[in-house]
Amino acid sequence: MKKIKNIKERITDDDVLIAYGKYRRYLLELGIYEEYHKDNRLSGLDKMNILKLASLYKKSGIVVKSKNELETRFGAFCSTMETIKQKNPEASLRDISTQEGRNLVSDAIYETQKDKRFKSADLEPVAIIENFALYVALEQVKENGKDKNSVLKQYEITEEEFKRAEESYKKYEQSGTAKIYDDMFRRNQGETPNKIVHYAAGALEIRPSEARRDLSAIQVLKGKGTKNRFKEDSCIVVYSVSQMVIDNIMRDPQLTPEEKNKKISELELAEYERALKNVEEANRKQNTNRYRIAREDGERGIG
């Protein structure tokens, strides 16, 4: 699948840049793990080929200072990967295009990079980056009527990848999440959001509000408003759903990905309507219309 060129230069959000760096580092070490076991078919520290490992780490650009550090680091990575593969024998260790995949990979990063704060949601903007060609291709086929085979060839997408994204987007359409978001967006911004938001959200099992923020963070969508400007503006009534509430919904095994995203979107709409009432009341009391609504974490661009 084709990737965005010079992506690090396009990322405008520090948190997204950090998450992207952690994912890329994970892929490098996963590559070492796969290459080593392909060549050696060995496991266990007692049989570790230190010279081979040192060569692979050096080639990847990951600096390891000593033999002991190499043994400890690689041994811990192997242990984590083997545990994950035992629990998820059919799962890809690279794919973050689904909620399930992001859960698996975030757990791996959590363990191998000792980042106890890293979670699945941190990989949502990374999924937007890594699968850019996929949802752009989906939009071109669905909206612009372009020949599917030509588009797949242009973006180097397999038939299997496209079919999965297409099926995921169909479920997204049927869930009603897009309508909830469109209604809220039109009321807030006076226009309909860019359709790429829904293709990204649907193809990757991400909420449309999150997809729009992530697309803005890589400068695909641009508009007025930045995170810092919103925080400095005192004339704002904010709305946001608690991250704890979001995390609890996302961990609910009884809900499908579409049900999770719809439930959170409904909560976002309820928070928006609550904030709107506060804004209207504040403007009425002050006989002004200087008060307006923004998300608590800031609107990073308008779709």
Short mmCIF file of N, CA and C in Angstrom, two decimals, residues 168-255:
data_model
loop_
_atom_site.label_atom_id
_atom_site.label_comp_id
_atom_site.label_asym_id
_atom_site.label_seq_id
_atom_site.Cartn_x
_atom_site.Cartn_y
_atom_site.Cartn_z
N SER A 168 -16.31 -2.83 5.87
CA SER A 168 -16.31 -2.04 7.10
C SER A 168 -17.07 -0.73 6.90
N TYR A 169 -16.84 -0.10 5.75
CA TYR A 169 -17.53 1.16 5.44
C TYR A 169 -19.04 0.94 5.31
N LYS A 170 -19.43 -0.18 4.74
CA LYS A 170 -20.86 -0.48 4.59
C LYS A 170 -21.52 -0.60 5.97
N LYS A 171 -20.86 -1.27 6.90
CA LYS A 171 -21.39 -1.39 8.27
C LYS A 171 -21.48 -0.01 8.92
N TYR A 172 -20.50 0.83 8.66
CA TYR A 172 -20.48 2.19 9.20
C TYR A 172 -21.68 2.98 8.68
N GLU A 173 -21.94 2.88 7.40
CA GLU A 173 -23.09 3.57 6.80
C GLU A 173 -24.39 3.12 7.44
N GLN A 174 -24.51 1.84 7.64
CA GLN A 174 -25.74 1.27 8.18
C GLN A 174 -25.94 1.59 9.66
N SER A 175 -24.86 1.90 10.37
CA SER A 175 -24.94 2.14 11.81
C SER A 175 -25.64 3.44 12.17
N GLY A 176 -25.63 4.41 11.26
CA GLY A 176 -26.23 5.71 11.54
C GLY A 176 -25.28 6.71 12.18
N THR A 177 -24.05 6.32 12.41
CA THR A 177 -23.07 7.21 13.04
C THR A 177 -22.79 8.44 12.17
N ALA A 178 -22.72 8.24 10.87
CA ALA A 178 -22.42 9.36 9.96
C ALA A 178 -23.49 10.44 10.07
N LYS A 179 -24.75 10.06 10.15
CA LYS A 179 -25.84 11.03 10.25
C LYS A 179 -25.75 11.82 11.55
N ILE A 180 -25.45 11.13 12.65
CA ILE A 180 -25.31 11.81 13.94
C ILE A 180 -24.23 12.88 13.85
N TYR A 181 -23.09 12.50 13.27
CA TYR A 181 -21.98 13.44 13.18
C TYR A 181 -22.30 14.59 12.21
N ASP A 182 -22.87 14.27 11.06
CA ASP A 182 -23.20 15.31 10.08
C ASP A 182 -24.15 16.34 10.66
N ASP A 183 -25.16 15.90 11.39
CA ASP A 183 -26.12 16.82 12.00
C ASP A 183 -25.42 17.75 12.99
N MET A 184 -24.55 17.18 13.82
CA MET A 184 -23.84 17.98 14.80
C MET A 184 -22.87 18.95 14.12
N PHE A 185 -22.19 18.48 13.10
CA PHE A 185 -21.21 19.31 12.39
C PHE A 185 -21.88 20.48 11.68
N ARG A 186 -23.02 20.21 11.03
CA ARG A 186 -23.73 21.29 10.33
C ARG A 186 -24.22 22.34 11.31
N ARG A 187 -24.71 21.91 12.46
CA ARG A 187 -25.20 22.86 13.46
C ARG A 187 -24.06 23.71 14.02
N ASN A 188 -22.89 23.10 14.13
CA ASN A 188 -21.75 23.80 14.71
C ASN A 188 -21.01 24.66 13.68
N GLN A 189 -20.85 24.13 12.47
CA GLN A 189 -20.02 24.80 11.47
C GLN A 189 -20.82 25.39 10.31
N GLY A 190 -22.10 25.04 10.20
CA GLY A 190 -22.90 25.59 9.12
C GLY A 190 -22.63 24.98 7.76
N GLU A 191 -22.00 23.81 7.74
CA GLU A 191 -21.70 23.14 6.47
C GLU A 191 -21.59 21.64 6.70
N THR A 192 -21.55 20.89 5.61
CA THR A 192 -21.40 19.44 5.69
C THR A 192 -19.92 19.09 5.71
N PRO A 193 -19.50 18.14 6.55
CA PRO A 193 -18.07 17.80 6.60
C PRO A 193 -17.59 17.15 5.31
N ASN A 194 -16.32 17.28 5.07
CA ASN A 194 -15.68 16.64 3.92
C ASN A 194 -15.94 15.13 3.97
N LYS A 195 -16.31 14.55 2.84
CA LYS A 195 -16.68 13.12 2.81
C LYS A 195 -15.51 12.20 3.15
N ILE A 196 -14.28 12.67 2.98
CA ILE A 196 -13.13 11.83 3.30
C ILE A 196 -13.14 11.44 4.78
N VAL A 197 -13.76 12.29 5.62
CA VAL A 197 -13.88 11.99 7.05
C VAL A 197 -14.62 10.67 7.24
N HIS A 198 -15.73 10.51 6.54
CA HIS A 198 -16.54 9.30 6.70
C HIS A 198 -15.88 8.07 6.07
N TYR A 199 -15.19 8.27 4.95
CA TYR A 199 -14.51 7.12 4.35
C TYR A 199 -13.37 6.64 5.24
N ALA A 200 -12.66 7.56 5.86
CA ALA A 200 -11.59 7.18 6.79
C ALA A 200 -12.17 6.49 8.02
N ALA A 201 -13.23 7.10 8.58
CA ALA A 201 -13.86 6.54 9.79
C ALA A 201 -14.44 5.15 9.51
N GLY A 202 -15.14 5.03 8.40
CA GLY A 202 -15.78 3.76 8.08
C GLY A 202 -14.80 2.66 7.75
N ALA A 203 -13.78 2.97 6.96
CA ALA A 203 -12.82 1.96 6.55
C ALA A 203 -11.97 1.47 7.71
N LEU A 204 -11.72 2.35 8.70
CA LEU A 204 -10.76 2.03 9.77
C LEU A 204 -11.42 1.83 11.14
N GLU A 205 -12.75 1.83 11.19
CA GLU A 205 -13.47 1.62 12.45
C GLU A 205 -13.10 2.69 13.49
N ILE A 206 -13.12 3.94 13.05
CA ILE A 206 -12.78 5.08 13.90
C ILE A 206 -13.98 6.03 13.94
N ARG A 207 -14.18 6.74 15.02
CA ARG A 207 -15.26 7.72 15.10
C ARG A 207 -14.99 8.86 14.12
N PRO A 208 -16.03 9.42 13.49
CA PRO A 208 -15.81 10.51 12.53
C PRO A 208 -15.17 11.73 13.17
N SER A 209 -15.52 12.04 14.42
CA SER A 209 -14.89 13.19 15.08
C SER A 209 -13.39 12.98 15.23
N GLU A 210 -13.00 11.76 15.56
CA GLU A 210 -11.58 11.44 15.70
C GLU A 210 -10.90 11.43 14.34
N ALA A 211 -11.57 10.88 13.34
CA ALA A 211 -11.00 10.85 11.99
C ALA A 211 -10.73 12.26 11.49
N ARG A 212 -11.66 13.19 11.74
CA ARG A 212 -11.46 14.57 11.27
C ARG A 212 -10.28 15.23 11.97
N ARG A 213 -10.17 15.02 13.28
CA ARG A 213 -9.03 15.60 14.00
C ARG A 213 -7.70 15.02 13.50
N ASP A 214 -7.70 13.71 13.24
CA ASP A 214 -6.48 13.06 12.79
C ASP A 214 -6.11 13.51 11.37
N LEU A 215 -7.11 13.67 10.50
CA LEU A 215 -6.85 14.16 9.15
C LEU A 215 -6.34 15.60 9.18
N SER A 216 -6.83 16.38 10.14
CA SER A 216 -6.34 17.75 10.29
C SER A 216 -4.91 17.76 10.80
N ALA A 217 -4.58 16.79 11.66
CA ALA A 217 -3.24 16.72 12.25
C ALA A 217 -2.17 16.40 11.22
N ILE A 218 -2.57 15.83 10.05
CA ILE A 218 -1.60 15.57 8.99
C ILE A 218 -1.87 16.47 7.78
N GLN A 219 -2.63 17.53 8.02
CA GLN A 219 -2.86 18.61 7.04
C GLN A 219 -3.61 18.16 5.80
N VAL A 220 -4.41 17.10 5.93
CA VAL A 220 -5.30 16.72 4.83
C VAL A 220 -6.51 17.64 4.83
N LEU A 221 -7.00 17.95 6.02
CA LEU A 221 -8.07 18.92 6.18
C LEU A 221 -7.50 20.16 6.85
N LYS A 222 -7.85 21.31 6.34
CA LYS A 222 -7.34 22.55 6.90
C LYS A 222 -8.48 23.51 7.16
N GLY A 223 -8.27 24.43 8.09
CA GLY A 223 -9.31 25.40 8.39
C GLY A 223 -8.93 26.26 9.56
N LYS A 224 -9.87 27.05 10.01
CA LYS A 224 -9.60 27.97 11.10
C LYS A 224 -9.56 27.21 12.41
N GLY A 225 -8.74 27.72 13.31
CA GLY A 225 -8.71 27.15 14.66
C GLY A 225 -7.56 26.20 14.88
N THR A 226 -6.84 26.38 15.97
CA THR A 226 -5.79 25.46 16.38
C THR A 226 -6.00 25.12 17.83
N LYS A 227 -5.33 24.08 18.27
CA LYS A 227 -5.50 23.62 19.64
C LYS A 227 -5.14 24.74 20.63
N ASN A 228 -4.01 25.39 20.43
CA ASN A 228 -3.56 26.42 21.37
C ASN A 228 -4.49 27.63 21.37
N ARG A 229 -4.93 28.03 20.20
CA ARG A 229 -5.79 29.20 20.12
C ARG A 229 -7.09 28.97 20.89
N PHE A 230 -7.66 27.79 20.76
CA PHE A 230 -8.90 27.51 21.47
C PHE A 230 -8.70 27.52 22.97
N LYS A 231 -7.57 27.01 23.43
CA LYS A 231 -7.33 26.96 24.87
C LYS A 231 -7.16 28.36 25.44
N GLU A 232 -6.63 29.29 24.64
CA GLU A 232 -6.38 30.64 25.13
C GLU A 232 -7.63 31.51 25.08
N ASP A 233 -8.62 31.12 24.30
CA ASP A 233 -9.82 31.93 24.12
C ASP A 233 -10.76 31.73 25.30
N SER A 234 -11.06 32.82 26.03
CA SER A 234 -11.90 32.72 27.22
C SER A 234 -13.39 32.70 26.88
N CYS A 235 -13.73 32.99 25.63
CA CYS A 235 -15.15 33.08 25.26
C CYS A 235 -15.64 31.77 24.65
N ILE A 236 -15.36 30.68 25.32
CA ILE A 236 -15.71 29.37 24.76
C ILE A 236 -16.40 28.50 25.81
N VAL A 237 -17.45 27.84 25.40
CA VAL A 237 -18.04 26.78 26.21
C VAL A 237 -17.64 25.48 25.52
N VAL A 238 -16.92 24.61 26.22
CA VAL A 238 -16.38 23.42 25.58
C VAL A 238 -17.31 22.23 25.73
N TYR A 239 -17.11 21.23 24.88
CA TYR A 239 -17.83 19.97 25.03
C TYR A 239 -16.88 18.84 24.70
N SER A 240 -16.95 17.80 25.46
CA SER A 240 -16.11 16.63 25.23
C SER A 240 -16.62 15.47 26.07
N VAL A 241 -16.44 14.27 25.55
CA VAL A 241 -16.79 13.08 26.31
C VAL A 241 -15.55 12.62 27.07
N SER A 242 -15.73 12.26 28.33
CA SER A 242 -14.61 11.81 29.16
C SER A 242 -13.86 10.67 28.50
N GLN A 243 -12.52 10.76 28.52
CA GLN A 243 -11.71 9.69 27.93
C GLN A 243 -11.92 8.38 28.67
N MET A 244 -12.20 8.46 29.96
CA MET A 244 -12.46 7.24 30.73
C MET A 244 -13.73 6.54 30.22
N VAL A 245 -14.75 7.35 29.92
CA VAL A 245 -15.99 6.79 29.39
C VAL A 245 -15.74 6.15 28.03
N ILE A 246 -14.97 6.86 27.19
CA ILE A 246 -14.64 6.32 25.86
C ILE A 246 -13.88 5.01 25.98
N ASP A 247 -12.89 4.98 26.86
CA ASP A 247 -12.08 3.77 27.03
C ASP A 247 -12.93 2.60 27.49
N ASN A 248 -13.86 2.86 28.41
CA ASN A 248 -14.73 1.79 28.92
C ASN A 248 -15.62 1.23 27.81
N ILE A 249 -16.14 2.11 26.97
CA ILE A 249 -16.97 1.66 25.85
C ILE A 249 -16.13 0.84 24.87
N MET A 250 -14.94 1.32 24.57
CA MET A 250 -14.08 0.62 23.61
C MET A 250 -13.64 -0.74 24.11
N ARG A 251 -13.62 -0.94 25.42
CA ARG A 251 -13.22 -2.23 25.98
C ARG A 251 -14.39 -3.20 26.15
N ASP A 252 -15.59 -2.75 25.86
CA ASP A 252 -16.77 -3.58 26.06
C ASP A 252 -16.81 -4.71 25.03
N PRO A 253 -16.63 -5.96 25.44
CA PRO A 253 -16.59 -7.07 24.47
C PRO A 253 -17.95 -7.41 23.88
N GLN A 254 -19.02 -6.87 24.46
CA GLN A 254 -20.38 -7.16 23.97
C GLN A 254 -20.77 -6.29 22.78
N LEU A 255 -19.98 -5.24 22.50
CA LEU A 255 -20.32 -4.30 21.44
C LEU A 255 -19.45 -4.54 20.21
#
